[in-house]
Short mmCIF file of C-alpha atoms in Angstrom, two decimals:
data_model
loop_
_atom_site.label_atom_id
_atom_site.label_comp_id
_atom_site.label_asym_id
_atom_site.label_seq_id
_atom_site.Cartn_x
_atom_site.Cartn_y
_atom_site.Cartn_z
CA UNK A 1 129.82 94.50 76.71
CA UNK A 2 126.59 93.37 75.41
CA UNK A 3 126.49 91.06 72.28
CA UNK A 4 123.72 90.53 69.81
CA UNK A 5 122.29 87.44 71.87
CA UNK A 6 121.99 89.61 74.75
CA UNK A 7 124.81 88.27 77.14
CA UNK A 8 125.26 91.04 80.08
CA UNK A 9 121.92 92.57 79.55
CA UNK A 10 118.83 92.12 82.12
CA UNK A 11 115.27 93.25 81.91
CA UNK A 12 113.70 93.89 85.06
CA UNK A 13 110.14 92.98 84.11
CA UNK A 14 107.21 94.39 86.03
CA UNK A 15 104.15 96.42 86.36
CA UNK A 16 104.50 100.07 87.01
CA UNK A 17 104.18 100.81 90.57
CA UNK A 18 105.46 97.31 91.63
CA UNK A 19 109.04 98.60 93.70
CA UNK A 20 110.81 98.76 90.35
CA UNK A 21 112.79 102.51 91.54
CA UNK A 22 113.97 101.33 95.01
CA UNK A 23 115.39 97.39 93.00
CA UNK A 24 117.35 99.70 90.58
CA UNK A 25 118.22 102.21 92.95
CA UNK A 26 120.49 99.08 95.12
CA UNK A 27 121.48 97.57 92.22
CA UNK A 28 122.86 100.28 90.44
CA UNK A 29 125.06 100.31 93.81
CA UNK A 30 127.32 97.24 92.53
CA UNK A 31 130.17 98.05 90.99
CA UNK A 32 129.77 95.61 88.15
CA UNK A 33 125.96 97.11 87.28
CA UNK A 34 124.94 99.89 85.16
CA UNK A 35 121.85 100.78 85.85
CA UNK A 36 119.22 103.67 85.86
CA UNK A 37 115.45 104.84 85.61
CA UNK A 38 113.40 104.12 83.12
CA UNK A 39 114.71 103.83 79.48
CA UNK A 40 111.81 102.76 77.63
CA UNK A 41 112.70 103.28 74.28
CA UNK A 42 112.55 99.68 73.50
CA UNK A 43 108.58 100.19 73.34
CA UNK A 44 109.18 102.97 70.91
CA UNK A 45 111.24 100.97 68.35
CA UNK A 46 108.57 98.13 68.17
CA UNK A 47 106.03 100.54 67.19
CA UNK A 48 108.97 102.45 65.09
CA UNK A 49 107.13 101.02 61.71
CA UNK A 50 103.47 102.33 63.04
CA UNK A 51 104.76 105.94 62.08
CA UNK A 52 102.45 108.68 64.57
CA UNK A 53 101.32 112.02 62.76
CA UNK A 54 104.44 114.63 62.62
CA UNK A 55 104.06 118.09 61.52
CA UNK A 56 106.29 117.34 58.36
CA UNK A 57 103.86 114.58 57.09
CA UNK A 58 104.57 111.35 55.36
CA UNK A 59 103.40 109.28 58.26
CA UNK A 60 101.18 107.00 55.32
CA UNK A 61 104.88 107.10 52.88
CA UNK A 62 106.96 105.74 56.30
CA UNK A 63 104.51 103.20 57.24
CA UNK A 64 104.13 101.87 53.60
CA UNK A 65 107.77 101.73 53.17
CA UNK A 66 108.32 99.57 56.75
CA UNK A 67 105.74 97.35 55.59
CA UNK A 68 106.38 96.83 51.85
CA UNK A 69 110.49 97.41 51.63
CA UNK A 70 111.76 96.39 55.04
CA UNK A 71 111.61 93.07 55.99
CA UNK A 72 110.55 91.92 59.68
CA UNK A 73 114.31 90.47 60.01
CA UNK A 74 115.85 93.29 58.49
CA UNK A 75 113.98 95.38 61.05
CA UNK A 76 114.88 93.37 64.36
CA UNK A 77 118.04 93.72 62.99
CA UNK A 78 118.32 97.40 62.80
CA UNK A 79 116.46 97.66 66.31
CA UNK A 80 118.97 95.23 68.10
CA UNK A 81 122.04 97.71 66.15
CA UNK A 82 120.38 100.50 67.70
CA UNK A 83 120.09 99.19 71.23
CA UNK A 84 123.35 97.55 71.57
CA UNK A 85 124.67 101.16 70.38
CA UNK A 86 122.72 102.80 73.68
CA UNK A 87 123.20 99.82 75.88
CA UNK A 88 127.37 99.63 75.27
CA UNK A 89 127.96 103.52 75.03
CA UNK A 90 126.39 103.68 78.77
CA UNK A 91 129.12 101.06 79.54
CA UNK A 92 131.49 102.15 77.97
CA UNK A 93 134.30 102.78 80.65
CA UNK A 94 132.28 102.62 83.54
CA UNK A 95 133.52 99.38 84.99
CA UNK A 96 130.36 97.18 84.87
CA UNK A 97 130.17 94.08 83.23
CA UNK A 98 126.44 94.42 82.25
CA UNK A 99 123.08 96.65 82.14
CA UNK A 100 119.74 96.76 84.09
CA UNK A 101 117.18 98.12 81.97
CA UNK A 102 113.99 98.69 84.23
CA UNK A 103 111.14 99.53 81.87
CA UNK A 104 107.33 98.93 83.35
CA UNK A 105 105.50 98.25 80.74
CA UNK A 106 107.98 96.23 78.72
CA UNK A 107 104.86 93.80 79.19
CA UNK A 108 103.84 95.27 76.00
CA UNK A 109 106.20 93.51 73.69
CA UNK A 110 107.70 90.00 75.49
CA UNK A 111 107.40 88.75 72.69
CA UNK A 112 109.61 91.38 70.65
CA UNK A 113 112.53 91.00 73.72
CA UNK A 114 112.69 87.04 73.37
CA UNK A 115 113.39 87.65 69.48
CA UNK A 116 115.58 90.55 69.37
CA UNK A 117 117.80 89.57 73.02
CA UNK A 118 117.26 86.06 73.64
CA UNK A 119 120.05 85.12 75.81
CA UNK A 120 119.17 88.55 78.49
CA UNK A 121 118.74 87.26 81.80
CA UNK A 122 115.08 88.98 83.05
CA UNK A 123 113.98 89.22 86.90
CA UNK A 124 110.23 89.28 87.28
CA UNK A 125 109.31 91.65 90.41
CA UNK A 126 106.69 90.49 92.22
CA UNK A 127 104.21 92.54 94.58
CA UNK A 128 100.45 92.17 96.15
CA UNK A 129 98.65 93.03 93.00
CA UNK A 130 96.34 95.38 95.97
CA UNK A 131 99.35 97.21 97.27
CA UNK A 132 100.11 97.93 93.75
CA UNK A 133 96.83 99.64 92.71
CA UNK A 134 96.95 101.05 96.77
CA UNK A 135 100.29 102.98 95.00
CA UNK A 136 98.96 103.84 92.22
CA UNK A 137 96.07 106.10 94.10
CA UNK A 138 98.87 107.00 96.35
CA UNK A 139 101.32 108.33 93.89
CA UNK A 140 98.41 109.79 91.78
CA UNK A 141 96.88 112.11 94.80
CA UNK A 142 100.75 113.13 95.64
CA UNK A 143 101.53 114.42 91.94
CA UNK A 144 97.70 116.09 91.68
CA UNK A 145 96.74 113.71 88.90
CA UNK A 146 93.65 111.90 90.96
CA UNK A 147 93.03 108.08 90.68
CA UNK A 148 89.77 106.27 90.30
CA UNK A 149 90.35 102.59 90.39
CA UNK A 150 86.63 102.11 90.06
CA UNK A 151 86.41 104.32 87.08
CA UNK A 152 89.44 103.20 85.64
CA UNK A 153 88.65 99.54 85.24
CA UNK A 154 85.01 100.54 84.08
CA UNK A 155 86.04 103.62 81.91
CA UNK A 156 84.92 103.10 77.84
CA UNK A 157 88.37 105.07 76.33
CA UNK A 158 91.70 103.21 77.26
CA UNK A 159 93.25 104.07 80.41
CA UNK A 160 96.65 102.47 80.13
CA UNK A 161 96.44 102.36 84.06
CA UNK A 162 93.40 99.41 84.09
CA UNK A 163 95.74 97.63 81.49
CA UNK A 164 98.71 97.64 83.45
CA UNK A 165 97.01 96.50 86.87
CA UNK A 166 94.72 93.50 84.58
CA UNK A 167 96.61 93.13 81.37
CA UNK A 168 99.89 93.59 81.87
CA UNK A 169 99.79 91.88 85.08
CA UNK A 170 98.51 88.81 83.92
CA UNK A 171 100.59 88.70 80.89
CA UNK A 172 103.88 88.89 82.98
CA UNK A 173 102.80 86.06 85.04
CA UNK A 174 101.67 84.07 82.04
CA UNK A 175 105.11 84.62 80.79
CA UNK A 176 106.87 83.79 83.51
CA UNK A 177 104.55 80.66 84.28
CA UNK A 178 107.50 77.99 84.09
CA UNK A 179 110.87 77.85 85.87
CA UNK A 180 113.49 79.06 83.05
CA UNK A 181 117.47 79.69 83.69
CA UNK A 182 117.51 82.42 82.80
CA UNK A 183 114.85 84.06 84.67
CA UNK A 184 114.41 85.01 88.40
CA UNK A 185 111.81 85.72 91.07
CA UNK A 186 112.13 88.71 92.95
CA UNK A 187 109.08 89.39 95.23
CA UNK A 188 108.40 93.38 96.96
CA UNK A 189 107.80 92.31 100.04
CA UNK A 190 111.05 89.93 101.09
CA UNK A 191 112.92 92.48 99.09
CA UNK A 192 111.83 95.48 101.98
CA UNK A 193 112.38 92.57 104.75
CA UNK A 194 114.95 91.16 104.28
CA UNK A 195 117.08 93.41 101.43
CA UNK A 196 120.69 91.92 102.20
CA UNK A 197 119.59 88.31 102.05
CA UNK A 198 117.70 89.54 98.84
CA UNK A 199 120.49 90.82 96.93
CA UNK A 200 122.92 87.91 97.34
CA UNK A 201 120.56 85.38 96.10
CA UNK A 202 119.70 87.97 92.62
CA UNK A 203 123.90 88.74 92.46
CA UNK A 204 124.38 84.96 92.52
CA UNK A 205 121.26 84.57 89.82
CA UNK A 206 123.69 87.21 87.54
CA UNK A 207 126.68 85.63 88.26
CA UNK A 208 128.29 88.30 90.59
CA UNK A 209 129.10 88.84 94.16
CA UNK A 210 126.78 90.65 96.39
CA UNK A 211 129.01 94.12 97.36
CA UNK A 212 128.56 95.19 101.12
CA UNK A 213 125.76 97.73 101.93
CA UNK A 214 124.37 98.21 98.15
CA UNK A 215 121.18 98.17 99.42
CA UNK A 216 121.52 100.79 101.69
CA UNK A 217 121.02 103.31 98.70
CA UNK A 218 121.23 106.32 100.52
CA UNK A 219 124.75 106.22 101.21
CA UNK A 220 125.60 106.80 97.38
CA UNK A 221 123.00 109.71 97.04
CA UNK A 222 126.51 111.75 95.86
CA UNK A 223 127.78 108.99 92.93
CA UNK A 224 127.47 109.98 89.08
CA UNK A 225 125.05 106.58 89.16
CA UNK A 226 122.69 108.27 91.31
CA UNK A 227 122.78 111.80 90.00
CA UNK A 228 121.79 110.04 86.73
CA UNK A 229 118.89 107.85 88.18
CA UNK A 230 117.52 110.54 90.54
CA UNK A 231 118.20 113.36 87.45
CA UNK A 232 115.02 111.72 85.16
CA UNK A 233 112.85 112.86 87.59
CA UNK A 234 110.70 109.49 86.64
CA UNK A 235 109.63 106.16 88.97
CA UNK A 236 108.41 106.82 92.86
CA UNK A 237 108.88 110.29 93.82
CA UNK A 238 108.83 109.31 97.89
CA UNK A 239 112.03 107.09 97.09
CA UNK A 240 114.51 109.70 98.15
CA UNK A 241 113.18 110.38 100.81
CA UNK A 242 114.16 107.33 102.65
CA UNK A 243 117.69 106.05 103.35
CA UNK A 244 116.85 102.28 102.86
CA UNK A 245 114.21 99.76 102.51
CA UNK A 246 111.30 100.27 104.70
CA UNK A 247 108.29 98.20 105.29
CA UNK A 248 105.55 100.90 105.74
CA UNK A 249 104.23 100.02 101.94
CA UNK A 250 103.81 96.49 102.27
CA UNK A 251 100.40 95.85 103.77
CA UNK A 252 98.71 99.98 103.97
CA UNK A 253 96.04 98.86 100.97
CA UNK A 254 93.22 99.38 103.50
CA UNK A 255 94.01 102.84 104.32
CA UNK A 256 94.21 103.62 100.76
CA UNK A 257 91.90 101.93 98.85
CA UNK A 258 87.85 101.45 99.33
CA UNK A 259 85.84 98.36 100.13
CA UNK A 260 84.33 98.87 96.77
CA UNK A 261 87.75 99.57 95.34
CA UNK A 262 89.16 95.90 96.35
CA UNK A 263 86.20 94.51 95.60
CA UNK A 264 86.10 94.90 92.07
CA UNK A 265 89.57 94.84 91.64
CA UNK A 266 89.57 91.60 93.52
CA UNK A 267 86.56 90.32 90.83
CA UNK A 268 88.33 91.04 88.03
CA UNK A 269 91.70 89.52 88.61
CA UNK A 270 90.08 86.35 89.83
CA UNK A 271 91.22 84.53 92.89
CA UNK A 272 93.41 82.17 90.65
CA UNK A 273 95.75 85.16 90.11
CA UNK A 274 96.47 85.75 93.74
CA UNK A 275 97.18 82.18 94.62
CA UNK A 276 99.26 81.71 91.62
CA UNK A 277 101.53 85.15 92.89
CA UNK A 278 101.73 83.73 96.08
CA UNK A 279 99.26 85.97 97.47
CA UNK A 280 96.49 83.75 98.93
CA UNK A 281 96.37 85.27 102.71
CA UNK A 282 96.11 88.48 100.83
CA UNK A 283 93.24 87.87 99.25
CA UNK A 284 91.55 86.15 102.35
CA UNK A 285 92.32 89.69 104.35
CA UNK A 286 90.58 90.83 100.86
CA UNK A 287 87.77 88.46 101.20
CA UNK A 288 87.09 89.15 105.25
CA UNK A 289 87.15 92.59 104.75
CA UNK A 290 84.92 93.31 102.10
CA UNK A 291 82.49 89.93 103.46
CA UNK A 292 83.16 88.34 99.77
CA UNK A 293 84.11 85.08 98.22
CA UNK A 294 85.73 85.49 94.96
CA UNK A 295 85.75 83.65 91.91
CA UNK A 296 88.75 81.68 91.21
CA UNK A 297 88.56 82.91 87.58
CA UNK A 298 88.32 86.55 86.71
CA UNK A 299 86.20 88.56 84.69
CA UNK A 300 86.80 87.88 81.31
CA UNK A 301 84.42 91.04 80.32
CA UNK A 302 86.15 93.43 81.81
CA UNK A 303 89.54 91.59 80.65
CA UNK A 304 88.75 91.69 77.01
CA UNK A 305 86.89 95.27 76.71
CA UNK A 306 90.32 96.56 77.81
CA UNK A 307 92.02 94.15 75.45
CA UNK A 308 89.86 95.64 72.54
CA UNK A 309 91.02 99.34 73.84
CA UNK A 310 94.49 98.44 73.33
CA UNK A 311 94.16 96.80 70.26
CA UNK A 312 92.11 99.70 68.96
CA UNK A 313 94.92 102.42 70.54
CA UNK A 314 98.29 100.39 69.59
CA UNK A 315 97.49 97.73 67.37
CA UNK A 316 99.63 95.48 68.88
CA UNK A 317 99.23 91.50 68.66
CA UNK A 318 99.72 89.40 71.40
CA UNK A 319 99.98 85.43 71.48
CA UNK A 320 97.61 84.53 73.73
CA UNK A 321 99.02 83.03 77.27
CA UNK A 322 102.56 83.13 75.96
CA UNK A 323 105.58 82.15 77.97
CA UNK A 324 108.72 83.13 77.77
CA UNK A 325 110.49 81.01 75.35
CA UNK A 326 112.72 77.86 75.53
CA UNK A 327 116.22 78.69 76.27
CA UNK A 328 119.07 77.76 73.32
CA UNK A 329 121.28 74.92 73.57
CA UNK A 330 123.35 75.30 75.99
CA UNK A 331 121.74 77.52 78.03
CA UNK A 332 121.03 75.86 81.17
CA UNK A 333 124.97 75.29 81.09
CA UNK A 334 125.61 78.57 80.46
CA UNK A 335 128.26 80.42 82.38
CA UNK A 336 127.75 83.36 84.53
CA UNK A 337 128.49 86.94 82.94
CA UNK A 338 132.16 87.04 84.47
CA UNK A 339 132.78 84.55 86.91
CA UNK A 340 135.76 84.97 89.16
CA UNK A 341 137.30 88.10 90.83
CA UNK A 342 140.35 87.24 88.81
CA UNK A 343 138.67 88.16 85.73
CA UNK A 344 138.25 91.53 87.36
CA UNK A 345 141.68 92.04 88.13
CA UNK A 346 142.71 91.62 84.60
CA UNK A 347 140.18 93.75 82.97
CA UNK A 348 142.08 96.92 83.12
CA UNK A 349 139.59 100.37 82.52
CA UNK A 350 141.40 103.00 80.47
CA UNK A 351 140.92 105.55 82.64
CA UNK A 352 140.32 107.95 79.81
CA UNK A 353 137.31 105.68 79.27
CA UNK A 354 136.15 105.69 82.61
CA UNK A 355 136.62 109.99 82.61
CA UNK A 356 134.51 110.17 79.25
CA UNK A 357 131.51 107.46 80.31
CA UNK A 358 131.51 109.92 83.95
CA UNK A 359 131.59 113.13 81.86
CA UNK A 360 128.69 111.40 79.60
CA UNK A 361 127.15 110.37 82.44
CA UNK A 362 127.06 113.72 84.01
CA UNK A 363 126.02 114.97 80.48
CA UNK A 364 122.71 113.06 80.76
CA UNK A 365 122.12 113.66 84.21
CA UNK A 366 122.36 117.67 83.89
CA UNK A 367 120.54 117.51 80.55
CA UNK A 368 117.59 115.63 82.36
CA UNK A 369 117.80 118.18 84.99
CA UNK A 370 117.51 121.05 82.50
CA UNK A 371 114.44 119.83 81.21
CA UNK A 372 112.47 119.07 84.58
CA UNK A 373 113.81 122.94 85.23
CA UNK A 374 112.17 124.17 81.78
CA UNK A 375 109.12 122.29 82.37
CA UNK A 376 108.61 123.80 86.03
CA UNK A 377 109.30 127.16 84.45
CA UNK A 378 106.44 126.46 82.09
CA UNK A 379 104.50 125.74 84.76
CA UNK A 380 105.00 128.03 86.80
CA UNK A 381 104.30 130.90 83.48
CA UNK A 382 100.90 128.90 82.99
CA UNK A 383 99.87 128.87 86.45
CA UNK A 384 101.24 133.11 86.77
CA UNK A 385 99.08 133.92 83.60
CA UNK A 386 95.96 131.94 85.18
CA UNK A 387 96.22 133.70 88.54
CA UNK A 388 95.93 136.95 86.75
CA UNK A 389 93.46 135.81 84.74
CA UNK A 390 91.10 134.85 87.84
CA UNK A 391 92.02 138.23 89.35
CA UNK A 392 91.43 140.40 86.45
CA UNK A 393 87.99 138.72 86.91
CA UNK A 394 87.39 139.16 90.16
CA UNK A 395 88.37 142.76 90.25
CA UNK A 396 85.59 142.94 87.13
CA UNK A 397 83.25 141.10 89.39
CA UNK A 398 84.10 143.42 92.14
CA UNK A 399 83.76 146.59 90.20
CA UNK A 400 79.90 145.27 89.96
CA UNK A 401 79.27 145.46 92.95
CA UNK A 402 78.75 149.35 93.74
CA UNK A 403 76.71 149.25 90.89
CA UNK A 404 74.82 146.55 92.35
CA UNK A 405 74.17 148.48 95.78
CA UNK A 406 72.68 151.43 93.34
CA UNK A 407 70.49 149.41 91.36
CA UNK A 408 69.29 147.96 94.92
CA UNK A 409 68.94 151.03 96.31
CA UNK A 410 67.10 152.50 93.20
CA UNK A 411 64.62 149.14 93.34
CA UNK A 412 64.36 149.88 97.03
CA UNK A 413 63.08 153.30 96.98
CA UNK A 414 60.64 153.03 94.17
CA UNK A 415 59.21 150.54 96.26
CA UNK A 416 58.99 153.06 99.07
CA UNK A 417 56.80 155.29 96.57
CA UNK A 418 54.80 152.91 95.30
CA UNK A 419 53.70 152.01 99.01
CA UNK A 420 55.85 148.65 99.24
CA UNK A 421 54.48 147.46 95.69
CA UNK A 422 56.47 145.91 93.16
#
């Protein structure tokens, strides 16, 4: 179980679009992991106190009483109640020593996770900051949405998009600047290469032992684990459609994106960026393809206009460059989260547990399910009503058109008896 400090909990910590759904989908496949889509209610208790608009008003009452009779301690310490209640009731029974919560975005408050879990181990996932925005145009055309990196990074109203591929990607490697124990490297690319080798360096990073074929995720497409994960309906929609890692993402960003595209992507990040990921020959395939030499720092313009957006939007407060902080005493020494198979031998599971955390699991999974059904009804309504809309109309605009002949045909012969004068 997770306790207050955060011991058995793990943030996977990355920008949207970065591989996040296919390192949850193995990892979930251990038996000692719980893990599943996107949670992201973390984000929504930090900005718990900001109190949005509701139809039954007192959105000025809530945030004055957060701000004048709650305390910032007394808060974190309501928050960190809260999640431990969501994090241990999805353990509850199932077997696994600890949770993955994989949240893009989490970006938004490091800060917040270092206060209110700072003994959670967190895996930064890596990937060629160009493959990521390639994905993003990708995903976007596939779901109908459309994706304009150009207009995106230049728009004047926040896109949360621009933020994630400037912002948020060079806050998490900020963060992550210097070695700590309890955090781990985890690049894209070696992860679609070579998945086996992979997964037994992050089990040993958690403490565990890497379980044959976990990352060959499509053998446990019929578990509860996966009807829960692929039940949200949220991350990369072409993930199921593949049995295992593949290797087709990893360098397509030229048939995706546009010269222009990488060029001003490229500008804004800065070359710095790229070398600091890891990325250099990258950004030289960057630099010989669209003929130019970037800067090695970016465009602190662009940078802070979208800084100002977010401020303006969320009113959020970041330290500037901060890093993830200084582990406790004792933390370097720190043991793993269960060490030895014989701790797993004695850790009997009630199997009345284990039948209720299923039947809970199952719950979520069909009530997720039950929504994505409602919403395609609702669609599918909308899209009925507008179809007859556009064909009552054209059946209006067709019963012109006899009319139209007439009038024609009127016009037409009055020019005959005028002798061909108008």
């Amino acid at each position: 179980m997770i306790d207050t400090q955060g011991n058995g909990l793990v943030f996977l910590l990355c920008i949207p679009r970065s591989g996040s759904s296919l390192s949850t989908v193995m990892l979930q496949n251990h038996s000692r992991i719980f893990a599943t889509q996107e949670m992201w209610f973390l984000m929504n208790l930090v900005d718990l106190s900001k109190a949005d608009s509701r139809a039954y008003g007192g959105s000025s009452i809530i945030r004055q009483f957060y701000q004048a009779m709650v305390s910032e301690d007394i808060f974190e310490k309501a928050c960190r109640s809260f999640a431990l209640e969501i994090y241990n009731g999805f353990l509850e029974g199932s077997g696994a020593d600890f949770i993955v919560d994989k949240s893009p975005r989490y970006y938004y408050m490091l800060e917040w996770l270092d206060r209110l879990f700072p003994q959670s181990r967190r895996i930064h996932l890596q990937r060629n900051p160009l493959s990521v925005a390639a994905s993003f145009k990708k995903v976007n055309r596939h779901t109908g949405e459309g994706f304009d990196l150009i207009q995106s990074l230049n728009h004047s109203k926040l896109n949360m998009k621009a933020v994630d591929l400037t912002l948020g990607l060079t806050r998490l490697n900020n963060y992550f600047a210097e070695a700590h124990p309890l955090a781990y490297e985890l690049k894209y690319e070696q992860l679609v290469m070579k998945p086996q080798e992979e997964l037994e360096k992050l089990c040993a990073f958690l403490g565990i032992t890497y379980e044959q074929g976990m990352e060959r995720y499509g053998q446990f497409v019929d578990s509860t684990k996966s009807d829960m994960f692929y039940s949200m309906g949220v991350g990369d929609p072409f993930l199921s459609s593949h049995q295992e890692a593949h290797q087709d993402s990893v360098n397509n960003w030229k048939n995706i994106l546009e010269r222009q595209e990488v060029e001003l992507y490229c500008r804004v990040l800065g070359a710095n960026l790229f070398h600091r990921m890891g990325y250099s020959e990258q950004l030289q395939e960057a630099e010989d393809w669209t003929g130019v030499q970037f800067q090695a720092e970016p465009d602190t313009e662009v940078l802070e206009r979208l800084k100002q957006q977010l401020v303006l939007a969320t009113e959020c407060r970041w330290q500037p460059n901060y890093r993830m902080d200084a582990p406790m005493n004792g933390a370097k020494d720190r043991s793993p989260i269960h060490s030895g198979s014989e701790e797993k031998e004695s850790a009997k599971i009630d199997t009345s547990l284990a039948a209720m955390a299923t039947i809970r699991q199952l719950q979520a999974a069909l009530r997720a399910a039950d929504q994505r059904l409602e919403r395609g009804y609702t669609e599918r309504e909308r899209l009925k009503k507008q179809l007859h809309a556009a064909h009552s109309k054209l059946q209006r605009i067709k019963s012109w058109i006899p009319f139209g002949h007439r009038i024609s045909a009127w016009a037409s012969q009055r020019k005959i008896v005028r002798g061909g004068k108008s």
